[in-house]
CSV table of C-alpha atoms in Angstrom, one decimal:
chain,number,residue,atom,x,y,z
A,1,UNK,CA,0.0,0.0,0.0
A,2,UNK,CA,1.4,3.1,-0.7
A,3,UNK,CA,1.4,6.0,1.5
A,4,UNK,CA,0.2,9.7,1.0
A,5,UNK,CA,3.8,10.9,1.4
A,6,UNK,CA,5.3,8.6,-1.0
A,7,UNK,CA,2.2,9.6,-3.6
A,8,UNK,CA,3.1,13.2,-2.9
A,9,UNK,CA,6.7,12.3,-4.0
A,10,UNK,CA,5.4,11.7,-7.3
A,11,UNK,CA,5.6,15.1,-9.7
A,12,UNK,CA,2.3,13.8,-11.7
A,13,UNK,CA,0.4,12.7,-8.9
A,14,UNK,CA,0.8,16.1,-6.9
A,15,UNK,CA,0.3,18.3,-10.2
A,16,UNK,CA,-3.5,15.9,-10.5
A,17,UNK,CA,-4.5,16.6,-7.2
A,18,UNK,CA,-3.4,20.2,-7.2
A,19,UNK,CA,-5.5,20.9,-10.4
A,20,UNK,CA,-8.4,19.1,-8.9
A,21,UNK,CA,-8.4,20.3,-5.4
A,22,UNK,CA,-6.2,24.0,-5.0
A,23,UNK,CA,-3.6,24.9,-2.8
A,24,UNK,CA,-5.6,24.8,0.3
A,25,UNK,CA,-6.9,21.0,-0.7
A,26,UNK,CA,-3.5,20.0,-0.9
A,27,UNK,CA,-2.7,21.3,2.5
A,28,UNK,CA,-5.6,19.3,3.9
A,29,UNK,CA,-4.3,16.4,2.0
A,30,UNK,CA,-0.7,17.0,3.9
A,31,UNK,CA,-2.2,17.6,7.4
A,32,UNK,CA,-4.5,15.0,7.7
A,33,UNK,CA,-4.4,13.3,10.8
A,34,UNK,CA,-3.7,9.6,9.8
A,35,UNK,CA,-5.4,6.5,12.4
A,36,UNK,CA,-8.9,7.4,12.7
A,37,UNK,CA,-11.9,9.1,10.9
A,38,UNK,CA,-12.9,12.6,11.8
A,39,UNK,CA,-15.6,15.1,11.2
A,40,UNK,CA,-15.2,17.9,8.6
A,41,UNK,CA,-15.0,20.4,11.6
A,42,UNK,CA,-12.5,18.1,13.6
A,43,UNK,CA,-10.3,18.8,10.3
A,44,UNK,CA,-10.8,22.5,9.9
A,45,UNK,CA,-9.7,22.8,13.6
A,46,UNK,CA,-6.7,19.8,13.2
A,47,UNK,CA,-5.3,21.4,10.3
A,48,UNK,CA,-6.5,24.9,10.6
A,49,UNK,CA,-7.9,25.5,7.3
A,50,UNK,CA,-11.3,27.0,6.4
A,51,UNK,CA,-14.2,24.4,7.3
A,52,UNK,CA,-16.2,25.1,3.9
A,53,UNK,CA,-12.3,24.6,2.0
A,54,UNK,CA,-11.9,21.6,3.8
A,55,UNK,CA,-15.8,20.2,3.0
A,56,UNK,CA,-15.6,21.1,-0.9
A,57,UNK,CA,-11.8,19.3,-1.0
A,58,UNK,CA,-13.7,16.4,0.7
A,59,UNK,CA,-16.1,16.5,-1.7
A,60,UNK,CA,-13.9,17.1,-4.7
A,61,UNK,CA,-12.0,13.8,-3.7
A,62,UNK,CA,-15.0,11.5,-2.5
A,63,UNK,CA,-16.1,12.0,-6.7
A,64,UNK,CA,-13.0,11.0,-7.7
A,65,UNK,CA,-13.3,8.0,-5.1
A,66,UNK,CA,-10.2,9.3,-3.2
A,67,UNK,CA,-12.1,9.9,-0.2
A,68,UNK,CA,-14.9,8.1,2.1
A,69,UNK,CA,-17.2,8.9,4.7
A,70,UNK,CA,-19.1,7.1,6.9
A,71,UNK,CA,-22.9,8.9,8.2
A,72,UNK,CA,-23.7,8.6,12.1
A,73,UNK,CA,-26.7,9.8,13.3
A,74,UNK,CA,-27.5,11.7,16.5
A,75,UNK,CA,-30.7,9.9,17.8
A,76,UNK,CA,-31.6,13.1,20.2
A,77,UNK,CA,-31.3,15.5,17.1
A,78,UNK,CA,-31.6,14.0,14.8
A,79,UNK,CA,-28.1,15.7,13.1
A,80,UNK,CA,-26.1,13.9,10.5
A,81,UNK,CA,-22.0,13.4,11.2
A,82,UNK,CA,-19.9,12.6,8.2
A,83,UNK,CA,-17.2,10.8,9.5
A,84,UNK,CA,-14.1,10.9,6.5
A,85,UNK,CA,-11.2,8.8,5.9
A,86,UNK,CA,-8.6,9.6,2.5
A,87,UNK,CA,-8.5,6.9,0.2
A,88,UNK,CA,-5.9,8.0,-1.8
A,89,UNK,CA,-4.9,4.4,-2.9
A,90,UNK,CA,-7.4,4.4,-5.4
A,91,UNK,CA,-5.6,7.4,-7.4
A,92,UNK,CA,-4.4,5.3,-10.0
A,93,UNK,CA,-7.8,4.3,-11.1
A,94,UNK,CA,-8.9,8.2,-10.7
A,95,UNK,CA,-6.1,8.9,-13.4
A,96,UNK,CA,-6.7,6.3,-15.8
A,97,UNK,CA,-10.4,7.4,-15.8
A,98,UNK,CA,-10.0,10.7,-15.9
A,99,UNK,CA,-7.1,9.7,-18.9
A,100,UNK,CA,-10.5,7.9,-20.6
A,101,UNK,CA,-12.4,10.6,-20.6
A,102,UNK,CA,-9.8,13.1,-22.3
A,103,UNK,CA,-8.7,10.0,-24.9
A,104,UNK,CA,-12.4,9.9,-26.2
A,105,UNK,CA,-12.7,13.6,-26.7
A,106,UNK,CA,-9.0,13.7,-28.4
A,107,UNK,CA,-10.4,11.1,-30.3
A,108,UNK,CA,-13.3,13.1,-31.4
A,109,UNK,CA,-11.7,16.4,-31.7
A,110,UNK,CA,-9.0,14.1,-34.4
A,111,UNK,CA,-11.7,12.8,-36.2
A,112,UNK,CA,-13.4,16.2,-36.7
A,113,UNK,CA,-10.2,17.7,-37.7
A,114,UNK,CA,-9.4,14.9,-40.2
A,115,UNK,CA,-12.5,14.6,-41.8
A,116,UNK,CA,-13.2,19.0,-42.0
A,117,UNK,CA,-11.4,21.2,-44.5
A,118,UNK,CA,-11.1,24.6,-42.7
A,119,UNK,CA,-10.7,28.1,-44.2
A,120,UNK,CA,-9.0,31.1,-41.8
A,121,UNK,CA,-9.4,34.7,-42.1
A,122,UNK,CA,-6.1,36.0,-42.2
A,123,UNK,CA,-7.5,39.6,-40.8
A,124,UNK,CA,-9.4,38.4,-37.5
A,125,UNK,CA,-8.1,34.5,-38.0
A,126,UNK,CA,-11.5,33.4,-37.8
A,127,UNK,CA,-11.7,30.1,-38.9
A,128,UNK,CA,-14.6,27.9,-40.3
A,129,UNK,CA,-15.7,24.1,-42.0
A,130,UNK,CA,-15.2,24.5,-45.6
A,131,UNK,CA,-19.4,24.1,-45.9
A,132,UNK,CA,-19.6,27.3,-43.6
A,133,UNK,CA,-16.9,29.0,-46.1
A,134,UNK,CA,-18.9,27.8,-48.7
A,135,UNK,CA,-21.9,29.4,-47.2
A,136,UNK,CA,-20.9,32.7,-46.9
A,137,UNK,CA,-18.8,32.4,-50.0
A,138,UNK,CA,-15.6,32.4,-48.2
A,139,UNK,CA,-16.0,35.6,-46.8
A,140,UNK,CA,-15.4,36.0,-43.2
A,141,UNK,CA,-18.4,36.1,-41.1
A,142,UNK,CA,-17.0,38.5,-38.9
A,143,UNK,CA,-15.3,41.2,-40.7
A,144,UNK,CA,-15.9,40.0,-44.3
A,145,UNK,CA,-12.4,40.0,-45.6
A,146,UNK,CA,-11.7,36.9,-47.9
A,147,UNK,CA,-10.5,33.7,-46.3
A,148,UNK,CA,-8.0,31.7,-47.4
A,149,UNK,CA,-7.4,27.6,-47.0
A,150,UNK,CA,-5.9,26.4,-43.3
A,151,UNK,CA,-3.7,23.3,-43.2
A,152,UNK,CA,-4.2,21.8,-40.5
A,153,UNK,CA,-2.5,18.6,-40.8
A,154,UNK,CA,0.6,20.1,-38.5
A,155,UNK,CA,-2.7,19.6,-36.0
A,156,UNK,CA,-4.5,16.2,-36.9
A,157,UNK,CA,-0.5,14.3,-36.7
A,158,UNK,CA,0.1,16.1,-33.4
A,159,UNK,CA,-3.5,14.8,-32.2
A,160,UNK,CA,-2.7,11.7,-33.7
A,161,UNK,CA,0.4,11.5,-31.5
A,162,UNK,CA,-1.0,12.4,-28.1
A,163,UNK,CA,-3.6,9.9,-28.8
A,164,UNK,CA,-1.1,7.2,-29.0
A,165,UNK,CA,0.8,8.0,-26.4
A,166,UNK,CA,-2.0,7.6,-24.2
A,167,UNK,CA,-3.2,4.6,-25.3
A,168,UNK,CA,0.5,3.3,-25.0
A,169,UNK,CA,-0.2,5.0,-21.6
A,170,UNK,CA,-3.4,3.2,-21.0
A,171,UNK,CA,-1.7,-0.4,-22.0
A,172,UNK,CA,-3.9,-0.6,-25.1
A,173,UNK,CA,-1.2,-0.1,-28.2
């Protein structure tokens, strides 16, 4: 099992989390008490960070599965105690998903780039689908100057690249 400090030695690991949860989420993640589970005020007073900065970190990490809670109820008032405990082990899988997610839209931004011709106003550099051109008969739809045709292959190869390194990434290629 791997610890939170050795997971906060890692330079890709610390720059996810710090993208997903701020400054003050990664302090949280630093100061929290390890043993036990404790109470979203318990940590705002532990670590001495603002309770409603501490409660959206918890939240932030409990969608990506990196955090737990466990619900008590008080019987006399009927008050509901969320009772949280990191889970940072499971940041691996958080990644890869998250990877997923931005390989299917690379994947549809490449195909949308392959299969489009583009035309780019070289006034504004407004830039529209050949059938849009077309439309307007290749004037530019904001400032009317005549547009001219966009190569974008330097852009479909360098898609095509970033989707196969994360595949390679992902263990499918």
């Amino acid at each position: 099992m791997v610890t939170v400090e050795e997971l906060l030695q890692e330079p890709a690991i610390v720059a996810y989390l710090h993208r997903m949860i701020g400054d003050e989420g990664m302090d949280l993640i630093r100061r929290f008490p390890e043993g036990k589970e404790y109470s979203d005020e318990e940590l705002a007073e532990l670590t001495e960070i603002n309770l409603n900065s501490v409660r959206n970190t918890l939240y932030t990490l409990y969608e990506h599965r990196l955090a737990r809670y466990r619900r008590i109820k008080n019987n006399e008032t009927g008050w509901l105690t969320y009772l949280w405990h990191l889970q940072l082990s499971n940041i691996y899988d958080a990644v890869g998903k998250d990877m997923e997610v931005i390989l299917t839209k690379l994947k549809k931004r490449h195909y949308y780039e392959e299969q489009n011709d583009f035309y780019i106003c070289k006034e504004c550099g407004c830039v529209s689908t050949f059938y849009d051109a077309m439309d307007s008969q290749f004037a530019c739809p904001a400032c009317e100057t005549q547009m001219s045709h966009f190569d974008n292959d330097p852009l479909v190869d360098a898609l095509a690249r970033r989707i196969a390194r994360m595949k390679e990434t992902l263990g499918y290629a």
